[in-house]
Amino acid sequence: MPAVTVENPLTLPRVTAPAEAVARPVLAVTTAPSGFEGEGFPVRRAFAGINYRHLDPFIMMDQMGEVEYAPGEPKGTPWHPHRGFETVTYIIDGAFDHRDSHGGGGSITNGDTQWMTAGSGLLHIEAPPEQLVMSGGLFHGLQLWVNLPAKDKMMAPRYQDIRGGSVQLLTSPDGGALLRVIAGELDGHEGPGITHTPITMVHATLAPGAEITLPWREDFNGLAYVMAGRGAVGTERRPIHLGQTAVFGTGSSLTVRADEKQDSHTPDLEVVLLGGRPIREPMAHYGPFVMNTREELQQAFEDFQKGRLGTVPAVHGMSEGGL
């Protein structure tokens, strides 16, 4: 799990919650069911079973992989539409190509993030590059869906290609954790991702036995998803492991700890920390469309069927099926 790392975390700015911070309790720990997406790549549905009032403004998140592909096995998604929200694709291992009907696109690899604001709508495809299909190899990433408020749902589509080297790197007071701020801010340190809805997204790596207590905005919700390893969440040290999500209650700090012993193939605890200011608007969600009303959903389907979200462009170096 390379993502972005440093040899000596103690050279980085250090973050901890103030002593007077109110610890957020753990309301629930849920386990993500496994399934398949697109043309058959394995995913864990991180937010399955969590009430939306604890997720808002986040809609869903998939952990893609971790999977070691044989030659010819890597798979992607076919062309598909989006409207009304943002997709955040974070590649930890491997590579992904992306392209859309507006001419946008590019490649992301270890530690890169592609932030796509679908807004009024577009067609989109994601697939492994040809060399990865030919050679096989490790693939691992996350895709997060972030809702847009009603006033922004029909804005023009926009991309942000966030290279791994641009994320804000921080550490804990003892250097036992590496914190990668992808979007939002943590203790005044801002990540590169520009968001319409205020959120914070952090990928934290905790060495065995390490603990972090981070300041967390009181007007944000708080979620922690484990991508690898095992540990505990909250001051009550509730156990958590790969494929589980912790839902935090209200307060101004959250705590995560790595177990002293990790699995042999997972040296550290890898966790994604998410917080956002709830939009608190009605949500109508079906498939690739996230709107405010059923009528808006119906309009989105009609616009898609009539080609108003764009048309599939001629293929150059990227197959329509993703293989």
mmCIF file of C-alpha atoms in Angstrom:
data_model
loop_
_atom_site.group_PDB
_atom_site.id
_atom_site.type_symbol
_atom_site.label_atom_id
_atom_site.label_comp_id
_atom_site.label_asym_id
_atom_site.label_seq_id
_atom_site.Cartn_x
_atom_site.Cartn_y
_atom_site.Cartn_z
ATOM 1 C CA MET A 1 0.000 0.000 0.000
ATOM 2 C CA PRO A 2 2.412 2.719 -1.163
ATOM 3 C CA ALA A 3 0.121 5.742 -1.762
ATOM 4 C CA VAL A 4 2.330 8.618 -0.569
ATOM 5 C CA THR A 5 4.833 8.113 2.218
ATOM 6 C CA VAL A 6 7.915 9.620 3.862
ATOM 7 C CA GLU A 7 10.967 8.016 5.444
ATOM 8 C CA ASN A 8 10.759 10.018 8.669
ATOM 9 C CA PRO A 9 7.303 11.290 9.690
ATOM 10 C CA LEU A 10 8.867 13.363 12.482
ATOM 11 C CA THR A 11 9.968 15.868 9.851
ATOM 12 C CA LEU A 12 6.271 16.684 9.218
ATOM 13 C CA PRO A 13 3.943 19.077 11.058
ATOM 14 C CA ARG A 14 2.368 17.366 14.084
ATOM 15 C CA VAL A 15 -1.325 17.341 14.876
ATOM 16 C CA THR A 16 -3.226 16.489 18.029
ATOM 17 C CA ALA A 17 -6.486 17.545 19.622
ATOM 18 C CA PRO A 18 -6.329 20.025 22.512
ATOM 19 C CA ALA A 19 -6.793 18.645 26.027
ATOM 20 C CA GLU A 20 -10.203 20.295 26.385
ATOM 21 C CA ALA A 21 -11.585 18.662 23.204
ATOM 22 C CA VAL A 22 -14.741 16.585 23.672
ATOM 23 C CA ALA A 23 -14.164 13.008 22.507
ATOM 24 C CA ARG A 24 -16.661 11.717 19.956
ATOM 25 C CA PRO A 25 -18.274 8.444 21.068
ATOM 26 C CA VAL A 26 -18.583 5.525 18.651
ATOM 27 C CA LEU A 27 -22.238 5.058 17.745
ATOM 28 C CA ALA A 28 -21.803 1.958 15.575
ATOM 29 C CA VAL A 29 -19.312 -0.264 13.765
ATOM 30 C CA THR A 30 -20.645 -1.835 10.573
ATOM 31 C CA THR A 31 -19.170 -4.442 8.224
ATOM 32 C CA ALA A 32 -19.126 -3.789 4.480
ATOM 33 C CA PRO A 33 -20.638 -6.503 2.271
ATOM 34 C CA SER A 34 -18.573 -7.600 -0.722
ATOM 35 C CA GLY A 35 -19.754 -7.472 -4.321
ATOM 36 C CA PHE A 36 -18.715 -6.653 -7.859
ATOM 37 C CA GLU A 37 -18.921 -3.438 -9.859
ATOM 38 C CA GLY A 38 -18.650 -2.566 -13.534
ATOM 39 C CA GLU A 39 -17.334 -5.491 -15.535
ATOM 40 C CA GLY A 40 -16.516 -7.481 -12.435
ATOM 41 C CA PHE A 41 -13.938 -5.830 -10.199
ATOM 42 C CA PRO A 42 -14.411 -6.673 -6.512
ATOM 43 C CA VAL A 43 -15.655 -3.989 -4.114
ATOM 44 C CA ARG A 44 -16.639 -3.582 -0.473
ATOM 45 C CA ARG A 45 -19.666 -1.316 0.101
ATOM 46 C CA ALA A 46 -18.325 0.702 3.005
ATOM 47 C CA PHE A 47 -21.525 2.520 3.972
ATOM 48 C CA ALA A 48 -24.039 -0.322 3.621
ATOM 49 C CA GLY A 49 -26.478 -0.393 6.524
ATOM 50 C CA ILE A 50 -25.613 3.085 7.842
ATOM 51 C CA ASN A 51 -28.490 5.544 8.176
ATOM 52 C CA TYR A 52 -28.086 8.469 5.782
ATOM 53 C CA ARG A 53 -28.383 11.011 8.605
ATOM 54 C CA HIS A 54 -24.942 9.814 9.760
ATOM 55 C CA LEU A 55 -23.472 9.945 6.224
ATOM 56 C CA ASP A 56 -24.782 13.243 4.798
ATOM 57 C CA PRO A 57 -23.176 14.726 2.648
ATOM 58 C CA PHE A 58 -21.545 11.418 1.676
ATOM 59 C CA ILE A 59 -23.665 9.003 -0.326
ATOM 60 C CA MET A 60 -21.640 5.827 -0.779
ATOM 61 C CA MET A 61 -18.068 4.565 -0.814
ATOM 62 C CA ASP A 62 -16.559 1.469 -2.411
ATOM 63 C CA GLN A 63 -13.206 -0.053 -1.594
ATOM 64 C CA MET A 64 -11.995 -1.385 -4.950
ATOM 65 C CA GLY A 65 -9.770 -4.412 -4.357
ATOM 66 C CA GLU A 66 -7.243 -4.973 -2.882
ATOM 67 C CA VAL A 67 -6.762 -7.567 -5.628
ATOM 68 C CA GLU A 68 -3.770 -9.098 -7.402
ATOM 69 C CA TYR A 69 -4.766 -9.533 -11.038
ATOM 70 C CA ALA A 70 -3.331 -12.130 -13.396
ATOM 71 C CA PRO A 71 -2.523 -10.996 -16.960
ATOM 72 C CA GLY A 72 -5.755 -10.255 -18.831
ATOM 73 C CA GLU A 73 -7.878 -10.036 -15.687
ATOM 74 C CA PRO A 74 -8.028 -6.280 -14.813
ATOM 75 C CA LYS A 75 -11.501 -4.853 -15.348
ATOM 76 C CA GLY A 76 -13.160 -1.456 -15.290
ATOM 77 C CA THR A 77 -16.586 0.041 -15.937
ATOM 78 C CA PRO A 78 -18.363 0.605 -19.258
ATOM 79 C CA TRP A 79 -19.603 4.054 -20.263
ATOM 80 C CA HIS A 80 -22.188 5.283 -17.747
ATOM 81 C CA PRO A 81 -23.903 8.589 -16.835
ATOM 82 C CA HIS A 82 -23.707 10.747 -13.704
ATOM 83 C CA ARG A 83 -25.670 13.785 -12.536
ATOM 84 C CA GLY A 84 -26.069 15.715 -9.306
ATOM 85 C CA PHE A 85 -23.009 14.738 -7.239
ATOM 86 C CA GLU A 86 -19.218 14.320 -7.176
ATOM 87 C CA THR A 87 -17.140 11.153 -7.516
ATOM 88 C CA VAL A 88 -13.792 10.973 -5.750
ATOM 89 C CA THR A 89 -11.539 8.166 -7.020
ATOM 90 C CA TYR A 90 -8.401 7.567 -4.915
ATOM 91 C CA ILE A 91 -5.894 5.054 -6.292
ATOM 92 C CA ILE A 92 -3.572 3.516 -3.713
ATOM 93 C CA ASP A 93 -1.993 0.736 -5.814
ATOM 94 C CA GLY A 94 -2.148 0.295 -9.578
ATOM 95 C CA ALA A 95 -3.515 2.681 -12.181
ATOM 96 C CA PHE A 96 -6.844 3.762 -13.690
ATOM 97 C CA ASP A 97 -7.658 5.702 -16.848
ATOM 98 C CA HIS A 98 -10.748 7.887 -16.932
ATOM 99 C CA ARG A 99 -12.499 9.683 -19.765
ATOM 100 C CA ASP A 100 -15.772 11.536 -20.261
ATOM 101 C CA SER A 101 -18.125 12.768 -22.958
ATOM 102 C CA HIS A 102 -16.945 16.375 -22.482
ATOM 103 C CA GLY A 103 -13.381 15.538 -23.489
ATOM 104 C CA GLY A 104 -11.985 15.324 -19.973
ATOM 105 C CA GLY A 105 -9.853 12.476 -18.721
ATOM 106 C CA GLY A 106 -6.431 11.241 -17.761
ATOM 107 C CA SER A 107 -4.635 8.618 -15.717
ATOM 108 C CA ILE A 108 -4.251 8.290 -11.971
ATOM 109 C CA THR A 109 -1.854 6.006 -10.146
ATOM 110 C CA ASN A 110 -0.316 5.410 -6.702
ATOM 111 C CA GLY A 111 -1.601 8.109 -4.347
ATOM 112 C CA ASP A 112 -3.430 10.152 -7.016
ATOM 113 C CA THR A 113 -7.053 11.300 -6.746
ATOM 114 C CA GLN A 114 -9.465 12.144 -9.558
ATOM 115 C CA TRP A 115 -12.241 14.427 -8.320
ATOM 116 C CA MET A 116 -15.080 14.641 -10.816
ATOM 117 C CA THR A 117 -17.956 17.038 -10.268
ATOM 118 C CA ALA A 118 -20.660 15.562 -12.485
ATOM 119 C CA GLY A 119 -23.015 18.493 -11.899
ATOM 120 C CA SER A 120 -25.549 18.765 -14.729
ATOM 121 C CA GLY A 121 -24.368 15.489 -16.186
ATOM 122 C CA LEU A 122 -21.930 13.617 -18.386
ATOM 123 C CA LEU A 123 -20.996 10.151 -19.580
ATOM 124 C CA HIS A 124 -17.947 8.596 -17.971
ATOM 125 C CA ILE A 125 -15.723 5.524 -18.263
ATOM 126 C CA GLU A 126 -13.033 4.140 -15.967
ATOM 127 C CA ALA A 127 -10.713 1.314 -16.949
ATOM 128 C CA PRO A 128 -7.229 -0.024 -16.224
ATOM 129 C CA PRO A 129 -4.605 1.045 -18.762
ATOM 130 C CA GLU A 130 -3.661 -1.452 -21.450
ATOM 131 C CA GLN A 131 -0.271 -2.226 -19.917
ATOM 132 C CA LEU A 132 -1.904 -3.223 -16.616
ATOM 133 C CA VAL A 133 -4.368 -5.454 -18.478
ATOM 134 C CA MET A 134 -1.479 -7.141 -20.286
ATOM 135 C CA SER A 135 0.778 -7.577 -17.262
ATOM 136 C CA GLY A 136 -1.689 -7.955 -14.405
ATOM 137 C CA GLY A 137 -0.676 -6.689 -10.980
ATOM 138 C CA LEU A 138 -1.943 -5.167 -7.776
ATOM 139 C CA PHE A 139 -4.981 -2.884 -7.833
ATOM 140 C CA HIS A 140 -6.449 -1.073 -4.842
ATOM 141 C CA GLY A 141 -8.435 2.122 -4.438
ATOM 142 C CA LEU A 142 -11.517 3.903 -3.148
ATOM 143 C CA GLN A 143 -14.409 5.645 -4.820
ATOM 144 C CA LEU A 144 -16.432 8.070 -2.717
ATOM 145 C CA TRP A 145 -19.656 9.802 -3.784
ATOM 146 C CA VAL A 146 -20.224 13.279 -2.331
ATOM 147 C CA ASN A 147 -23.627 14.922 -2.663
ATOM 148 C CA LEU A 148 -24.080 18.415 -4.093
ATOM 149 C CA PRO A 149 -26.550 20.909 -2.620
ATOM 150 C CA ALA A 150 -29.558 21.737 -4.784
ATOM 151 C CA LYS A 151 -28.031 25.043 -5.884
ATOM 152 C CA ASP A 152 -25.007 23.238 -7.394
ATOM 153 C CA LYS A 153 -26.578 20.105 -8.858
ATOM 154 C CA MET A 154 -26.858 21.540 -12.364
ATOM 155 C CA MET A 155 -23.495 23.293 -12.462
ATOM 156 C CA ALA A 156 -21.094 22.627 -15.334
ATOM 157 C CA PRO A 157 -19.005 19.441 -14.906
ATOM 158 C CA ARG A 158 -15.506 19.928 -13.509
ATOM 159 C CA TYR A 159 -12.375 17.824 -12.911
ATOM 160 C CA GLN A 160 -9.628 18.031 -10.361
ATOM 161 C CA ASP A 161 -6.618 15.778 -10.905
ATOM 162 C CA ILE A 162 -4.915 15.690 -7.520
ATOM 163 C CA ARG A 163 -1.441 14.185 -7.730
ATOM 164 C CA GLY A 164 -0.198 12.233 -4.749
ATOM 165 C CA GLY A 165 2.721 14.593 -4.265
ATOM 166 C CA SER A 166 0.371 17.529 -3.646
ATOM 167 C CA VAL A 167 -1.488 16.123 -0.627
ATOM 168 C CA GLN A 168 -0.815 17.702 2.762
ATOM 169 C CA LEU A 169 1.300 15.335 4.904
ATOM 170 C CA LEU A 170 1.070 15.486 8.705
ATOM 171 C CA THR A 171 1.927 13.242 11.636
ATOM 172 C CA SER A 172 1.013 12.567 15.247
ATOM 173 C CA PRO A 173 3.132 13.946 18.125
ATOM 174 C CA ASP A 174 5.188 10.724 18.382
ATOM 175 C CA GLY A 175 5.487 10.192 14.624
ATOM 176 C CA GLY A 176 3.551 6.926 14.797
ATOM 177 C CA ALA A 177 0.997 7.956 12.177
ATOM 178 C CA LEU A 178 1.215 9.427 8.693
ATOM 179 C CA LEU A 179 -1.801 11.593 7.802
ATOM 180 C CA ARG A 180 -2.515 12.454 4.163
ATOM 181 C CA VAL A 181 -5.025 15.318 3.874
ATOM 182 C CA ILE A 182 -6.613 14.899 0.447
ATOM 183 C CA ALA A 183 -9.399 17.442 0.821
ATOM 184 C CA GLY A 184 -10.596 19.928 3.396
ATOM 185 C CA GLU A 185 -8.478 20.865 6.381
ATOM 186 C CA LEU A 186 -7.136 19.278 9.543
ATOM 187 C CA ASP A 187 -6.014 21.522 12.400
ATOM 188 C CA GLY A 188 -5.518 24.395 9.948
ATOM 189 C CA HIS A 189 -3.596 22.338 7.373
ATOM 190 C CA GLU A 190 -5.429 22.256 4.048
ATOM 191 C CA GLY A 191 -5.487 19.506 1.443
ATOM 192 C CA PRO A 192 -5.544 20.244 -2.293
ATOM 193 C CA GLY A 193 -9.088 19.053 -3.048
ATOM 194 C CA ILE A 194 -11.599 21.873 -3.636
ATOM 195 C CA THR A 195 -15.072 20.926 -2.430
ATOM 196 C CA HIS A 196 -18.517 22.455 -2.954
ATOM 197 C CA THR A 197 -19.782 20.921 0.273
ATOM 198 C CA PRO A 198 -17.336 21.432 3.173
ATOM 199 C CA ILE A 199 -15.677 18.081 3.935
ATOM 200 C CA THR A 200 -12.431 16.603 5.223
ATOM 201 C CA MET A 201 -10.872 13.454 3.721
ATOM 202 C CA VAL A 202 -7.759 11.956 5.320
ATOM 203 C CA HIS A 203 -5.901 8.702 4.631
ATOM 204 C CA ALA A 204 -4.087 7.722 7.845
ATOM 205 C CA THR A 205 -1.439 5.023 8.268
ATOM 206 C CA LEU A 206 -0.858 3.996 11.888
ATOM 207 C CA ALA A 207 2.126 1.882 12.918
ATOM 208 C CA PRO A 208 1.388 -1.027 15.291
ATOM 209 C CA GLY A 209 0.421 0.356 18.696
ATOM 210 C CA ALA A 210 0.149 3.955 17.470
ATOM 211 C CA GLU A 211 -2.794 6.156 18.425
ATOM 212 C CA ILE A 212 -4.137 9.419 17.017
ATOM 213 C CA THR A 213 -6.561 11.861 18.608
ATOM 214 C CA LEU A 214 -7.411 14.484 16.030
ATOM 215 C CA PRO A 215 -9.360 17.732 16.309
ATOM 216 C CA TRP A 216 -12.598 17.407 14.338
ATOM 217 C CA ARG A 217 -15.023 20.157 13.397
ATOM 218 C CA GLU A 218 -18.099 20.009 15.585
ATOM 219 C CA ASP A 219 -20.406 20.862 12.677
ATOM 220 C CA PHE A 220 -19.074 17.856 10.700
ATOM 221 C CA ASN A 221 -20.080 14.235 11.007
ATOM 222 C CA GLY A 222 -17.316 11.680 11.570
ATOM 223 C CA LEU A 223 -16.609 8.347 9.859
ATOM 224 C CA ALA A 224 -13.631 5.990 9.828
ATOM 225 C CA TYR A 225 -13.268 3.148 7.312
ATOM 226 C CA VAL A 226 -10.534 0.508 7.648
ATOM 227 C CA MET A 227 -8.828 -0.392 4.357
ATOM 228 C CA ALA A 228 -6.286 -2.724 5.946
ATOM 229 C CA GLY A 229 -5.269 -3.984 9.360
ATOM 230 C CA ARG A 230 -6.998 -3.912 12.711
ATOM 231 C CA GLY A 231 -7.296 -1.580 15.642
ATOM 232 C CA ALA A 232 -9.785 0.295 17.802
ATOM 233 C CA VAL A 233 -11.851 3.484 17.602
ATOM 234 C CA GLY A 234 -12.986 5.972 20.195
ATOM 235 C CA THR A 235 -11.685 6.478 23.693
ATOM 236 C CA GLU A 236 -13.665 3.345 24.544
ATOM 237 C CA ARG A 237 -11.366 1.422 22.157
ATOM 238 C CA ARG A 238 -14.054 -0.384 20.241
ATOM 239 C CA PRO A 239 -12.451 -3.055 17.995
ATOM 240 C CA ILE A 240 -12.447 -2.498 14.228
ATOM 241 C CA HIS A 241 -10.815 -4.273 11.297
ATOM 242 C CA LEU A 242 -10.551 -4.453 7.512
ATOM 243 C CA GLY A 243 -13.849 -3.687 5.790
ATOM 244 C CA GLN A 244 -15.524 -2.044 8.775
ATOM 245 C CA THR A 245 -16.797 1.517 9.216
ATOM 246 C CA ALA A 246 -17.023 3.381 12.515
ATOM 247 C CA VAL A 247 -19.734 6.018 12.918
ATOM 248 C CA PHE A 248 -18.827 8.691 15.467
ATOM 249 C CA GLY A 249 -21.239 10.802 17.470
ATOM 250 C CA THR A 250 -20.916 14.489 18.276
ATOM 251 C CA GLY A 251 -17.826 16.092 19.786
ATOM 252 C CA SER A 252 -14.645 17.924 18.808
ATOM 253 C CA SER A 253 -12.087 15.100 18.521
ATOM 254 C CA LEU A 254 -11.910 11.514 17.315
ATOM 255 C CA THR A 255 -9.525 8.732 18.293
ATOM 256 C CA VAL A 256 -8.159 5.767 16.328
ATOM 257 C CA ARG A 257 -5.611 3.232 17.565
ATOM 258 C CA ALA A 258 -3.711 0.441 15.774
ATOM 259 C CA ASP A 259 -3.390 -2.964 17.425
ATOM 260 C CA GLU A 260 0.082 -3.954 18.593
ATOM 261 C CA LYS A 261 -0.007 -6.982 16.272
ATOM 262 C CA GLN A 262 -1.104 -6.764 12.638
ATOM 263 C CA ASP A 263 -1.466 -9.450 9.977
ATOM 264 C CA SER A 264 1.774 -10.515 8.294
ATOM 265 C CA HIS A 265 0.681 -9.085 4.921
ATOM 266 C CA THR A 266 -0.628 -5.846 6.499
ATOM 267 C CA PRO A 267 2.107 -4.167 8.548
ATOM 268 C CA ASP A 268 0.038 -1.105 9.543
ATOM 269 C CA LEU A 269 -3.521 0.053 10.146
ATOM 270 C CA GLU A 270 -4.804 1.912 7.066
ATOM 271 C CA VAL A 271 -7.896 4.016 7.660
ATOM 272 C CA VAL A 272 -9.814 6.702 5.772
ATOM 273 C CA LEU A 273 -11.275 9.443 7.965
ATOM 274 C CA LEU A 274 -14.217 11.411 6.591
ATOM 275 C CA GLY A 275 -16.156 14.361 7.893
ATOM 276 C CA GLY A 276 -18.595 16.722 6.249
ATOM 277 C CA ARG A 277 -21.158 19.385 7.011
ATOM 278 C CA PRO A 278 -24.577 17.807 6.382
ATOM 279 C CA ILE A 279 -26.564 19.345 3.524
ATOM 280 C CA ARG A 280 -29.882 18.378 5.112
ATOM 281 C CA GLU A 281 -31.891 18.485 1.902
ATOM 282 C CA PRO A 282 -34.229 15.830 0.508
ATOM 283 C CA MET A 283 -32.307 13.260 -1.554
ATOM 284 C CA ALA A 284 -33.665 11.196 -4.433
ATOM 285 C CA HIS A 285 -31.051 8.624 -5.463
ATOM 286 C CA TYR A 286 -31.343 5.988 -8.155
ATOM 287 C CA GLY A 287 -28.379 4.401 -9.897
ATOM 288 C CA PRO A 288 -26.012 7.056 -11.268
ATOM 289 C CA PHE A 289 -28.269 10.026 -10.501
ATOM 290 C CA VAL A 290 -28.571 11.884 -7.176
ATOM 291 C CA MET A 291 -31.173 14.625 -7.155
ATOM 292 C CA ASN A 292 -33.590 16.250 -4.700
ATOM 293 C CA THR A 293 -36.945 15.003 -6.025
ATOM 294 C CA ARG A 294 -38.383 12.063 -7.929
ATOM 295 C CA GLU A 295 -39.351 14.429 -10.743
ATOM 296 C CA GLU A 296 -35.722 15.526 -11.084
ATOM 297 C CA LEU A 297 -34.669 11.873 -11.258
ATOM 298 C CA GLN A 298 -37.167 11.253 -14.038
ATOM 299 C CA GLN A 299 -35.825 14.293 -15.878
ATOM 300 C CA ALA A 300 -32.271 12.976 -15.510
ATOM 301 C CA PHE A 301 -33.252 9.632 -17.069
ATOM 302 C CA GLU A 302 -35.052 11.408 -19.896
ATOM 303 C CA ASP A 303 -32.072 13.674 -20.556
ATOM 304 C CA PHE A 304 -29.755 10.647 -20.595
ATOM 305 C CA GLN A 305 -31.982 8.700 -22.973
ATOM 306 C CA LYS A 306 -32.197 11.691 -25.349
ATOM 307 C CA GLY A 307 -28.430 12.191 -25.394
ATOM 308 C CA ARG A 308 -28.418 15.458 -23.437
ATOM 309 C CA LEU A 309 -25.728 14.188 -21.070
ATOM 310 C CA GLY A 310 -23.380 13.697 -24.002
ATOM 311 C CA THR A 311 -22.474 10.939 -26.424
ATOM 312 C CA VAL A 312 -19.750 8.312 -26.317
ATOM 313 C CA PRO A 313 -16.777 9.747 -28.229
ATOM 314 C CA ALA A 314 -14.606 7.859 -30.668
ATOM 315 C CA VAL A 315 -12.207 5.563 -28.823
ATOM 316 C CA HIS A 316 -8.491 6.351 -28.922
ATOM 317 C CA GLY A 317 -6.339 4.117 -26.813
ATOM 318 C CA MET A 318 -9.096 3.121 -24.424
ATOM 319 C CA SER A 319 -11.643 0.460 -25.218
ATOM 320 C CA GLU A 320 -15.349 1.024 -24.587
ATOM 321 C CA GLY A 321 -15.553 -2.094 -22.493
ATOM 322 C CA GLY A 322 -12.546 -1.271 -20.358
ATOM 323 C CA LEU A 323 -10.505 -4.280 -21.513
#
